[in-house]
Coordinates of C-alpha atoms in Angstrom, one line a residue:
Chain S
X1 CA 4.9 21.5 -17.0
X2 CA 3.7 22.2 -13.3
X3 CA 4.0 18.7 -12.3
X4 CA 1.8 18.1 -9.3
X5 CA 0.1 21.2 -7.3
X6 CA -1.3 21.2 -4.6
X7 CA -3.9 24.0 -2.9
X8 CA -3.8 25.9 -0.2
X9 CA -0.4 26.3 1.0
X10 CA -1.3 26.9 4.5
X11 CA -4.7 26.5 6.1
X12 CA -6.1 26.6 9.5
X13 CA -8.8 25.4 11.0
X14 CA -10.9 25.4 14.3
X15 CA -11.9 21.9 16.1
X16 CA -14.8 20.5 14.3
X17 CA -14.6 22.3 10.6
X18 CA -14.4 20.8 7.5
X19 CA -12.0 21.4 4.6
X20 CA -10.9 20.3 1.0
X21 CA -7.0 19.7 0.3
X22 CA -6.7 20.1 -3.5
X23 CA -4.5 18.4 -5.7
X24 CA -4.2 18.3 -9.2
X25 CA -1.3 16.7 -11.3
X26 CA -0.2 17.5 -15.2
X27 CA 1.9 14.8 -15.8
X28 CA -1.4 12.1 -16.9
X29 CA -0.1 9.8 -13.8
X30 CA -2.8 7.0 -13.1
X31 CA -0.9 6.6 -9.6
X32 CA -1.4 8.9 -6.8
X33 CA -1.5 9.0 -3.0
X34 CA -1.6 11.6 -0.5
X35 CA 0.7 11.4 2.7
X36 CA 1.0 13.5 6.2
X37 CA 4.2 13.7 7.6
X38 CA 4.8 14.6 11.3
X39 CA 8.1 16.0 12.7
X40 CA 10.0 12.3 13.5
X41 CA 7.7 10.0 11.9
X42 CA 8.2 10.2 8.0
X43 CA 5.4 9.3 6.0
X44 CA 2.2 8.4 6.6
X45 CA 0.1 7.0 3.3
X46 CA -3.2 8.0 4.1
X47 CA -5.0 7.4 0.7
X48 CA -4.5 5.9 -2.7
X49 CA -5.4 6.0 -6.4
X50 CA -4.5 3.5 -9.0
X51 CA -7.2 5.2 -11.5
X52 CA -10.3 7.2 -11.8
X53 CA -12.9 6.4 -9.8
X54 CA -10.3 3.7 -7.7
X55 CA -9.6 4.5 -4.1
X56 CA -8.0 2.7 -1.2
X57 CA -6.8 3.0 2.4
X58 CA -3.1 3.2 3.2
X59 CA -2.0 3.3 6.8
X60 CA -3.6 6.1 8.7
X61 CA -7.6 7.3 6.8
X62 CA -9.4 7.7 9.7
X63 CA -10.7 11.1 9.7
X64 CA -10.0 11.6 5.8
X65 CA -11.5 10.6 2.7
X66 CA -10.9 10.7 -1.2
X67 CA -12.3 10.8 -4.6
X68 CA -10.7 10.3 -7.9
X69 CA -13.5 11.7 -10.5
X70 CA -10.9 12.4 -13.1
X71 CA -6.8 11.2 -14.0
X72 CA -5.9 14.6 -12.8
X73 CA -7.6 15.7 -9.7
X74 CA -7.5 13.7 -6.2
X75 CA -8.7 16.0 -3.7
X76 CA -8.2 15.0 0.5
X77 CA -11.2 15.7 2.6
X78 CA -11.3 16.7 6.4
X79 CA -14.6 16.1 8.2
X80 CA -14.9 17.3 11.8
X81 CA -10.5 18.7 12.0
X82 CA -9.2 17.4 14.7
X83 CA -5.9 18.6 16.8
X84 CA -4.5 15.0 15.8
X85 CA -5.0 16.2 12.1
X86 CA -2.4 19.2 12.2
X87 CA 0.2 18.3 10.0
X88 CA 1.9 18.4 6.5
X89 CA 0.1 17.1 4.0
X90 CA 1.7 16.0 0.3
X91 CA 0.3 14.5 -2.6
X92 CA 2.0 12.3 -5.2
X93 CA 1.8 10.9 -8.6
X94 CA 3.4 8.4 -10.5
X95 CA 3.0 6.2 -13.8
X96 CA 1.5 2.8 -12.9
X97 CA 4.8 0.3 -13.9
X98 CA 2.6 -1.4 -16.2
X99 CA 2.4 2.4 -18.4
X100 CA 5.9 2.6 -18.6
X101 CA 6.6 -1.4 -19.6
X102 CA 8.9 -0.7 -16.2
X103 CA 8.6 -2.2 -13.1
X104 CA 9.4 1.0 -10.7
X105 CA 8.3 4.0 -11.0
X106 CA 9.2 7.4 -9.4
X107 CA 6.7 9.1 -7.4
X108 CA 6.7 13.0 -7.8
X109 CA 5.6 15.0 -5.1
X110 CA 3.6 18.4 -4.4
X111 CA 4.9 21.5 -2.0
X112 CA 2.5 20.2 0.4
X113 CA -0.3 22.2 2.7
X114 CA 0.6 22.9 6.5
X115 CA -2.2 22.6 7.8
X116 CA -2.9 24.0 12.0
X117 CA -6.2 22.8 13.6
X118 CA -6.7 24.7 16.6
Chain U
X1 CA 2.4 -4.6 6.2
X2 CA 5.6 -3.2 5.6
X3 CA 8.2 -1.5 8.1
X4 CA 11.1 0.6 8.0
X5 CA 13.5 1.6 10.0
X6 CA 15.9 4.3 9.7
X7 CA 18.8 5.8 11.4
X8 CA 20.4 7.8 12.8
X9 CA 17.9 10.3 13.0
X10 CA 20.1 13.4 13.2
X11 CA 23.6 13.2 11.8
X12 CA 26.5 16.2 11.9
X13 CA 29.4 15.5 9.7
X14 CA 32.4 18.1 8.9
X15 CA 32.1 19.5 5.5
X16 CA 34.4 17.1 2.9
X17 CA 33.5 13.9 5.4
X18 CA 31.3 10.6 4.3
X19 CA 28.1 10.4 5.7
X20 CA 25.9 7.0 6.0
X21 CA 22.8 6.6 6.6
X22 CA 21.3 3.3 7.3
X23 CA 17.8 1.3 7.0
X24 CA 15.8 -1.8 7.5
X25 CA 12.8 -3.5 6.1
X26 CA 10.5 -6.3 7.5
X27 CA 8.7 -7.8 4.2
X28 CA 11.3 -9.5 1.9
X29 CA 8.8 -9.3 -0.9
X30 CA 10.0 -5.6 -0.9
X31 CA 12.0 -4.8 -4.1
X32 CA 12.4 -1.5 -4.7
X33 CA 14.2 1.1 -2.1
X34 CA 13.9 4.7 -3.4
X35 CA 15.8 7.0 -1.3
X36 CA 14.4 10.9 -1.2
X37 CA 15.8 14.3 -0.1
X38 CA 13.9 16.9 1.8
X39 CA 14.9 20.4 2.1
X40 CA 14.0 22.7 5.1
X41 CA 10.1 23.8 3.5
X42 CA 10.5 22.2 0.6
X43 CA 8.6 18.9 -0.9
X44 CA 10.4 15.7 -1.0
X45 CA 12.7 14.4 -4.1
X46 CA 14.0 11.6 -5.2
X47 CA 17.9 11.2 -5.3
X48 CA 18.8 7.6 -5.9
X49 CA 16.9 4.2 -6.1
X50 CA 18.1 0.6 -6.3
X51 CA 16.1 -2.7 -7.3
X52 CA 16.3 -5.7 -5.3
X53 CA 18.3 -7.4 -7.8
X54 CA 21.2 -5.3 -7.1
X55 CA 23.6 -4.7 -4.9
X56 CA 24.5 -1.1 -5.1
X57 CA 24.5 1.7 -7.6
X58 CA 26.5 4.9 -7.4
X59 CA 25.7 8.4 -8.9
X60 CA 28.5 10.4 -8.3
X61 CA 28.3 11.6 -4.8
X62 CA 25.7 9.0 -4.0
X63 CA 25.7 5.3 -3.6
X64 CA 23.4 3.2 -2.3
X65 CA 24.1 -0.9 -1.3
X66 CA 21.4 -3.2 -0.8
X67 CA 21.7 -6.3 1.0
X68 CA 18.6 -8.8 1.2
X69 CA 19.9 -11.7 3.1
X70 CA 19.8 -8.9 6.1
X71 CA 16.7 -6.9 4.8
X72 CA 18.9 -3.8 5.0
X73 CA 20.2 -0.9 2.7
X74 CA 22.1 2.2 3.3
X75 CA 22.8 5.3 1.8
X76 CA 26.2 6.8 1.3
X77 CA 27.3 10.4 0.5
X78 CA 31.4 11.4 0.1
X79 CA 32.4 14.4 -0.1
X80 CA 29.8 16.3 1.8
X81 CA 28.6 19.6 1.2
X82 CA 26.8 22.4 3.0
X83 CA 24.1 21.9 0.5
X84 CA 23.6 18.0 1.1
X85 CA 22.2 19.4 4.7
X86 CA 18.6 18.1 4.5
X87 CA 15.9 15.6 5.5
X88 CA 16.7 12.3 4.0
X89 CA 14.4 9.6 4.0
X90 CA 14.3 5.9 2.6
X91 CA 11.6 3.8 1.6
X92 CA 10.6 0.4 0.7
X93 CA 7.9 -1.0 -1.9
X94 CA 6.4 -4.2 -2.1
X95 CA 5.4 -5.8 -5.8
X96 CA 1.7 -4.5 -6.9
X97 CA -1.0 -3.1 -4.5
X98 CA -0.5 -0.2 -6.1
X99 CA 2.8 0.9 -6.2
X100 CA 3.1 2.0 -2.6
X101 CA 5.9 3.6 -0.8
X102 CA 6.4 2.6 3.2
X103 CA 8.9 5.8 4.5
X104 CA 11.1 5.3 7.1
X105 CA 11.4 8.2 10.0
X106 CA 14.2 10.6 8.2
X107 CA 17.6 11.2 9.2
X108 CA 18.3 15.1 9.4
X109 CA 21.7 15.8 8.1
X110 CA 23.9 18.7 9.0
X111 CA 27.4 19.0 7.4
X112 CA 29.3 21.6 9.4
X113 CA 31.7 24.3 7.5

């Protein structure tokens, strides 16, 4: 069981190229959200899924965007990097509550993609 | 939306010592504080959780208290050890949207031989 992967583990990127951020999850989690994290500021939700073919904004999307085609794939895109855009990236997954007839759920987390835009 | 706050955000404590770690919310529809460890490269995990219905919960090293009237909750760890040094962060969830985690800043803890 690989849980959730994510793709590539480093990356970088020159002002004003584009890139795909895979992640893929085995675990048939409807839930999943990607996140950047900066040194001292925690997590930053960027996007969300809460099914295939259902995105939404979290707190910080400018600059990104999403698609859920399938349960186990939600890639991140990266239009025009920007130096603002360097940063660890993870994705997540969890059950929806409603799956597990619980009302939390635990959200499992890639190895996350440093990602350098220069 | 949400808001957490976390401190301290670095934290040195002798090896054997308690450490605490201490956080606060802003939306007191929040119900659900999951607390997560992060080790130097690695991704983060999740080491204890407490609903809002509760007050604390302990898992042998770990606790965790909750108080709502305050909109704060902390984390505790006893005994420390060399490999409790790590990134620990807490987090809040609000009922629906999506099941949504708001993280607070981290707290890097060192625990000194």
């Amino acid at each position: 069981n690989a849980g959730v992967t994510q793709t590539p583990k480093f990356r970088i990127l020159k002002i004003g190229q584009s890139m795909t951020l895979q992640c893929t999850q085995d675990m048939n989690h409807n839930y999943m959200y990607w996140y950047r994290q900066d040194p001292g500021m925690g997590l930053k939700l960027i996007y969300y899924s809460v099914g295939a073919g259902i995105t939404d904004k979290g707190e910080v999307p400018n600059g990104y965007n999403v698609s859920r085609s399938t349960t186990e794939d939600f890639p991140l895109r990266l239009e025009l990097a920007a130096p603002s855009q360097t940063s660890v990236y993870f994705c997540a997954s969890s059950y929806s509550p409603l799956v597990l007839g619980k009302r939390y759920t635990e959200a499992f987390f890639g190895q996350g993609t440093r990602l350098t835009v220069v | 939306g949400e808001n957490v706050e976390q401190h301290p955000s670095t934290l040195s404590v002798q090896e054997g010592d308690s450490a605490v770690i201490k956080c606060t919310y802003s939306d007191s529809a929040s119900n659900y504080f999951p607390w997560y460890k992060q080790e130097l490269g690695k991704r983060p995990q999740l080491i204890i959780d407490i609903r809002s219905n509760v007050g604390e919960k302990k898992d042998q090293r770990i606790a965790v208290t909750l108080n709502k009237t305050a909109k704060h909750f902390s984390l505790h760890i006893t005994e420390t050890q060399p490999e409790d040094s790590a990134v620990y962060f807490c987090a809040a969830r609000i009922t629906g949207g999506g099941n949504k985690l708001t993280f607070g800043t981290g707290t890097q803890l060192k625990v000194e031989l």
